[in-house]
């Protein structure tokens, strides 16, 4: 073997397994989400304490979530073009500054309500692309760790569930002991820490911008795909010249999403369930707690029961979901997590029954995001991942800002119990009857074809090396 051949073989050899990228992404996600959940307790309490208005409290939530959804939808091409790492640490840094302004300005007596709305809107606008960028780096981190996508997305789900369980508990304790400003200050600190983790702790070269393999001048993944050192400048110039503009990239993502019936069906279904869940948690459960006489403690108990069980479900999904039939597990999870919660409250069941149903539902929900994430990452080419993921997430979240408004209007119009029953029936129809559509067969189909070709289940994303090349 000649020296040149030896060099080519070494270049083509797979890199060593590394858990550092996955640990870094999960750590950054954990701290930023925990801070967000703390803020979700502290900020509404601050508004209620200073204004006494439930309407203003709802307006603050609307001011955060509406920019979150809209900006996230529009920043997909920027994530693909700039790279998720840059987008993640910069947006978290801006969020840290904005979140820190709230307690600072309040302490100086310089925080009128309109300015609070503006600051909260900036936080929401930054959170959207920041959350997107971290999610986009999960498949790359799974490649480096040599783990199945279901395991990586399962661990991401565990991180989200833990943040959703620990964050409210910490936020409630901070608000009770020191007041809401402490919780908002902690939120700013967690955004700053998340920014530092992404910027400094991740391996160099992770989270770069992606372009289609065709733009590189040679097949991605080939030993000489990076071009000779002497021609690297010319290749970079050619790549930059061939990179499409923002709106063309946006249209490419939209066109790809429209060509994927399974992804569209998933987005529509999850969009409806997100709307129902938002109304359930923000309006229906609090009204039930008041009318049943269980009081506000019941809200925390039901959330904790569901959250702890969801962590357990996500841990199991991370370990074994890649060996399970996706479609069957997915719809079984929704069957447990959806309609029963509505119906048990409508039935006026005793508290121990309610907590049991919520815990079973939480366990089932722990399997959903790992499967959804794996399907998305598996079907979307890496160079389109940012924009397709952004559009899909934004469409799926579009109903969340309206969930509480619609639930409140329904309760005022027909009462709590009919609203709970109608919500449960709609949840069942959306998540189970919709499963009769033929698109769902593709949920297992692509993974089965990969296995038939002899793909290694422990290195699931080698496909990405054939589709994209990093922009240096």
PDB file of N, CA and C in Angstrom, residues 103-154:
ATOM      1  N   UNK A 103     -35.728  41.712  36.908  1.00  0.00           N
ATOM      2  CA  UNK A 103     -35.498  42.068  38.317  1.00  0.00           C
ATOM      3  C   UNK A 103     -34.687  43.356  38.483  1.00  0.00           C
ATOM      4  N   UNK A 104     -33.768  43.623  37.539  1.00  0.00           N
ATOM      5  CA  UNK A 104     -32.955  44.829  37.651  1.00  0.00           C
ATOM      6  C   UNK A 104     -33.803  46.087  37.503  1.00  0.00           C
ATOM      7  N   UNK A 105     -34.631  46.147  36.473  1.00  0.00           N
ATOM      8  CA  UNK A 105     -35.473  47.316  36.256  1.00  0.00           C
ATOM      9  C   UNK A 105     -36.541  47.449  37.341  1.00  0.00           C
ATOM     10  N   UNK A 106     -37.075  46.310  37.792  1.00  0.00           N
ATOM     11  CA  UNK A 106     -38.076  46.359  38.851  1.00  0.00           C
ATOM     12  C   UNK A 106     -37.483  46.930  40.140  1.00  0.00           C
ATOM     13  N   UNK A 107     -36.251  46.536  40.451  1.00  0.00           N
ATOM     14  CA  UNK A 107     -35.608  47.038  41.668  1.00  0.00           C
ATOM     15  C   UNK A 107     -35.396  48.548  41.605  1.00  0.00           C
ATOM     16  N   UNK A 108     -35.245  49.085  40.376  1.00  0.00           N
ATOM     17  CA  UNK A 108     -35.043  50.516  40.209  1.00  0.00           C
ATOM     18  C   UNK A 108     -36.359  51.269  39.998  1.00  0.00           C
ATOM     19  N   UNK A 109     -37.475  50.553  40.014  1.00  0.00           N
ATOM     20  CA  UNK A 109     -38.765  51.191  39.776  1.00  0.00           C
ATOM     21  C   UNK A 109     -38.960  51.633  38.355  1.00  0.00           C
ATOM     22  N   UNK A 110     -38.319  50.967  37.409  1.00  0.00           N
ATOM     23  CA  UNK A 110     -38.345  51.373  35.997  1.00  0.00           C
ATOM     24  C   UNK A 110     -38.964  50.312  35.095  1.00  0.00           C
ATOM     25  N   UNK A 111     -39.958  49.582  35.603  1.00  0.00           N
ATOM     26  CA  UNK A 111     -40.533  48.485  34.822  1.00  0.00           C
ATOM     27  C   UNK A 111     -42.045  48.654  34.687  1.00  0.00           C
ATOM     28  N   UNK A 112     -42.506  49.545  33.802  1.00  0.00           N
ATOM     29  CA  UNK A 112     -43.947  49.608  33.516  1.00  0.00           C
ATOM     30  C   UNK A 112     -44.398  48.341  32.793  1.00  0.00           C
ATOM     31  N   UNK A 113     -45.699  48.140  32.775  1.00  0.00           N
ATOM     32  CA  UNK A 113     -46.224  46.889  32.231  1.00  0.00           C
ATOM     33  C   UNK A 113     -45.888  46.725  30.752  1.00  0.00           C
ATOM     34  N   UNK A 114     -45.939  47.827  29.986  1.00  0.00           N
ATOM     35  CA  UNK A 114     -45.648  47.713  28.552  1.00  0.00           C
ATOM     36  C   UNK A 114     -44.207  47.268  28.316  1.00  0.00           C
ATOM     37  N   UNK A 115     -43.284  47.718  29.189  1.00  0.00           N
ATOM     38  CA  UNK A 115     -41.892  47.313  29.033  1.00  0.00           C
ATOM     39  C   UNK A 115     -41.707  45.852  29.426  1.00  0.00           C
ATOM     40  N   UNK A 116     -42.436  45.409  30.449  1.00  0.00           N
ATOM     41  CA  UNK A 116     -42.391  43.989  30.802  1.00  0.00           C
ATOM     42  C   UNK A 116     -42.839  43.128  29.630  1.00  0.00           C
ATOM     43  N   UNK A 117     -43.923  43.525  28.965  1.00  0.00           N
ATOM     44  CA  UNK A 117     -44.396  42.780  27.789  1.00  0.00           C
ATOM     45  C   UNK A 117     -43.328  42.735  26.705  1.00  0.00           C
ATOM     46  N   UNK A 118     -42.655  43.857  26.479  1.00  0.00           N
ATOM     47  CA  UNK A 118     -41.626  43.908  25.441  1.00  0.00           C
ATOM     48  C   UNK A 118     -40.456  42.984  25.781  1.00  0.00           C
ATOM     49  N   UNK A 119     -40.020  43.004  27.050  1.00  0.00           N
ATOM     50  CA  UNK A 119     -38.903  42.145  27.453  1.00  0.00           C
ATOM     51  C   UNK A 119     -39.285  40.675  27.352  1.00  0.00           C
ATOM     52  N   UNK A 120     -40.492  40.344  27.791  1.00  0.00           N
ATOM     53  CA  UNK A 120     -40.954  38.956  27.707  1.00  0.00           C
ATOM     54  C   UNK A 120     -41.050  38.517  26.252  1.00  0.00           C
ATOM     55  N   UNK A 121     -41.481  39.411  25.363  1.00  0.00           N
ATOM     56  CA  UNK A 121     -41.557  39.074  23.937  1.00  0.00           C
ATOM     57  C   UNK A 121     -40.164  38.794  23.370  1.00  0.00           C
ATOM     58  N   UNK A 122     -39.164  39.550  23.797  1.00  0.00           N
ATOM     59  CA  UNK A 122     -37.789  39.289  23.348  1.00  0.00           C
ATOM     60  C   UNK A 122     -37.332  37.913  23.825  1.00  0.00           C
ATOM     61  N   UNK A 123     -37.638  37.579  25.089  1.00  0.00           N
ATOM     62  CA  UNK A 123     -37.255  36.256  25.601  1.00  0.00           C
ATOM     63  C   UNK A 123     -37.914  35.156  24.773  1.00  0.00           C
ATOM     64  N   UNK A 124     -39.212  35.304  24.481  1.00  0.00           N
ATOM     65  CA  UNK A 124     -39.898  34.301  23.673  1.00  0.00           C
ATOM     66  C   UNK A 124     -39.318  34.194  22.278  1.00  0.00           C
ATOM     67  N   UNK A 125     -39.003  35.345  21.678  1.00  0.00           N
ATOM     68  CA  UNK A 125     -38.436  35.351  20.324  1.00  0.00           C
ATOM     69  C   UNK A 125     -37.072  34.685  20.284  1.00  0.00           C
ATOM     70  N   UNK A 126     -36.284  34.792  21.348  1.00  0.00           N
ATOM     71  CA  UNK A 126     -34.974  34.151  21.404  1.00  0.00           C
ATOM     72  C   UNK A 126     -35.070  32.679  21.776  1.00  0.00           C
ATOM     73  N   UNK A 127     -36.024  32.352  22.623  1.00  0.00           N
ATOM     74  CA  UNK A 127     -36.171  30.948  23.027  1.00  0.00           C
ATOM     75  C   UNK A 127     -36.504  30.048  21.845  1.00  0.00           C
ATOM     76  N   UNK A 128     -37.313  30.533  20.906  1.00  0.00           N
ATOM     77  CA  UNK A 128     -37.718  29.697  19.776  1.00  0.00           C
ATOM     78  C   UNK A 128     -36.536  29.162  18.998  1.00  0.00           C
ATOM     79  N   UNK A 129     -35.691  30.022  18.411  1.00  0.00           N
ATOM     80  CA  UNK A 129     -34.531  29.506  17.670  1.00  0.00           C
ATOM     81  C   UNK A 129     -33.515  28.824  18.572  1.00  0.00           C
ATOM     82  N   UNK A 130     -33.401  29.243  19.842  1.00  0.00           N
ATOM     83  CA  UNK A 130     -32.464  28.572  20.750  1.00  0.00           C
ATOM     84  C   UNK A 130     -32.852  27.133  21.009  1.00  0.00           C
ATOM     85  N   UNK A 131     -34.136  26.903  21.292  1.00  0.00           N
ATOM     86  CA  UNK A 131     -34.608  25.526  21.488  1.00  0.00           C
ATOM     87  C   UNK A 131     -34.459  24.712  20.205  1.00  0.00           C
ATOM     88  N   UNK A 132     -34.777  25.331  19.071  1.00  0.00           N
ATOM     89  CA  UNK A 132     -34.640  24.648  17.785  1.00  0.00           C
ATOM     90  C   UNK A 132     -33.202  24.215  17.547  1.00  0.00           C
ATOM     91  N   UNK A 133     -32.256  25.109  17.788  1.00  0.00           N
ATOM     92  CA  UNK A 133     -30.850  24.816  17.504  1.00  0.00           C
ATOM     93  C   UNK A 133     -30.349  23.653  18.350  1.00  0.00           C
ATOM     94  N   UNK A 134     -30.719  23.610  19.613  1.00  0.00           N
ATOM     95  CA  UNK A 134     -30.289  22.494  20.458  1.00  0.00           C
ATOM     96  C   UNK A 134     -30.866  21.183  19.955  1.00  0.00           C
ATOM     97  N   UNK A 135     -32.133  21.221  19.549  1.00  0.00           N
ATOM     98  CA  UNK A 135     -32.759  20.003  19.045  1.00  0.00           C
ATOM     99  C   UNK A 135     -32.099  19.525  17.762  1.00  0.00           C
ATOM    100  N   UNK A 136     -31.717  20.472  16.882  1.00  0.00           N
ATOM    101  CA  UNK A 136     -31.089  20.106  15.612  1.00  0.00           C
ATOM    102  C   UNK A 136     -29.747  19.414  15.833  1.00  0.00           C
ATOM    103  N   UNK A 137     -29.064  19.718  16.922  1.00  0.00           N
ATOM    104  CA  UNK A 137     -27.766  19.088  17.190  1.00  0.00           C
ATOM    105  C   UNK A 137     -27.868  17.685  17.769  1.00  0.00           C
ATOM    106  N   UNK A 138     -29.063  17.240  18.134  1.00  0.00           N
ATOM    107  CA  UNK A 138     -29.215  15.908  18.735  1.00  0.00           C
ATOM    108  C   UNK A 138     -28.776  14.788  17.803  1.00  0.00           C
ATOM    109  N   UNK A 139     -29.210  14.758  16.514  1.00  0.00           N
ATOM    110  CA  UNK A 139     -28.760  13.651  15.663  1.00  0.00           C
ATOM    111  C   UNK A 139     -27.255  13.638  15.432  1.00  0.00           C
ATOM    112  N   UNK A 140     -26.617  14.814  15.322  1.00  0.00           N
ATOM    113  CA  UNK A 140     -25.169  14.859  15.176  1.00  0.00           C
ATOM    114  C   UNK A 140     -24.485  14.310  16.426  1.00  0.00           C
ATOM    115  N   UNK A 141     -25.027  14.657  17.599  1.00  0.00           N
ATOM    116  CA  UNK A 141     -24.482  14.129  18.845  1.00  0.00           C
ATOM    117  C   UNK A 141     -24.695  12.623  18.944  1.00  0.00           C
ATOM    118  N   UNK A 142     -25.835  12.140  18.433  1.00  0.00           N
ATOM    119  CA  UNK A 142     -26.086  10.691  18.425  1.00  0.00           C
ATOM    120  C   UNK A 142     -25.094   9.980  17.521  1.00  0.00           C
ATOM    121  N   UNK A 143     -24.747  10.588  16.389  1.00  0.00           N
ATOM    122  CA  UNK A 143     -23.727  10.007  15.515  1.00  0.00           C
ATOM    123  C   UNK A 143     -22.409   9.842  16.260  1.00  0.00           C
ATOM    124  N   UNK A 144     -21.994  10.903  16.948  1.00  0.00           N
ATOM    125  CA  UNK A 144     -20.709  10.863  17.649  1.00  0.00           C
ATOM    126  C   UNK A 144     -20.711   9.837  18.766  1.00  0.00           C
ATOM    127  N   UNK A 145     -21.863   9.683  19.448  1.00  0.00           N
ATOM    128  CA  UNK A 145     -21.960   8.725  20.551  1.00  0.00           C
ATOM    129  C   UNK A 145     -22.235   7.308  20.067  1.00  0.00           C
ATOM    130  N   UNK A 146     -22.539   7.151  18.771  1.00  0.00           N
ATOM    131  CA  UNK A 146     -22.857   5.843  18.193  1.00  0.00           C
ATOM    132  C   UNK A 146     -24.042   5.186  18.908  1.00  0.00           C
ATOM    133  N   UNK A 147     -25.133   5.951  19.072  1.00  0.00           N
ATOM    134  CA  UNK A 147     -26.334   5.423  19.700  1.00  0.00           C
ATOM    135  C   UNK A 147     -27.497   5.584  18.735  1.00  0.00           C
ATOM    136  N   UNK A 148     -28.542   4.753  18.850  1.00  0.00           N
ATOM    137  CA  UNK A 148     -29.714   4.905  17.987  1.00  0.00           C
ATOM    138  C   UNK A 148     -30.396   6.247  18.224  1.00  0.00           C
ATOM    139  N   UNK A 149     -31.071   6.739  17.202  1.00  0.00           N
ATOM    140  CA  UNK A 149     -31.769   8.006  17.344  1.00  0.00           C
ATOM    141  C   UNK A 149     -32.827   7.940  18.438  1.00  0.00           C
ATOM    142  N   UNK A 150     -33.515   6.801  18.562  1.00  0.00           N
ATOM    143  CA  UNK A 150     -34.515   6.684  19.610  1.00  0.00           C
ATOM    144  C   UNK A 150     -33.899   6.852  20.991  1.00  0.00           C
ATOM    145  N   UNK A 151     -32.669   6.360  21.169  1.00  0.00           N
ATOM    146  CA  UNK A 151     -32.025   6.502  22.474  1.00  0.00           C
ATOM    147  C   UNK A 151     -31.635   7.960  22.718  1.00  0.00           C
ATOM    148  N   UNK A 152     -31.082   8.611  21.712  1.00  0.00           N
ATOM    149  CA  UNK A 152     -30.696  10.012  21.875  1.00  0.00           C
ATOM    150  C   UNK A 152     -31.911  10.898  22.108  1.00  0.00           C
ATOM    151  N   UNK A 153     -32.969  10.710  21.314  1.00  0.00           N
ATOM    152  CA  UNK A 153     -34.169  11.518  21.528  1.00  0.00           C
ATOM    153  C   UNK A 153     -34.854  11.134  22.833  1.00  0.00           C
ATOM    154  N   UNK A 154     -34.711   9.863  23.248  1.00  0.00           N
ATOM    155  CA  UNK A 154     -35.244   9.462  24.546  1.00  0.00           C
ATOM    156  C   UNK A 154     -34.547  10.171  25.686  1.00  0.00           C
TER     157      UNK A 154
END
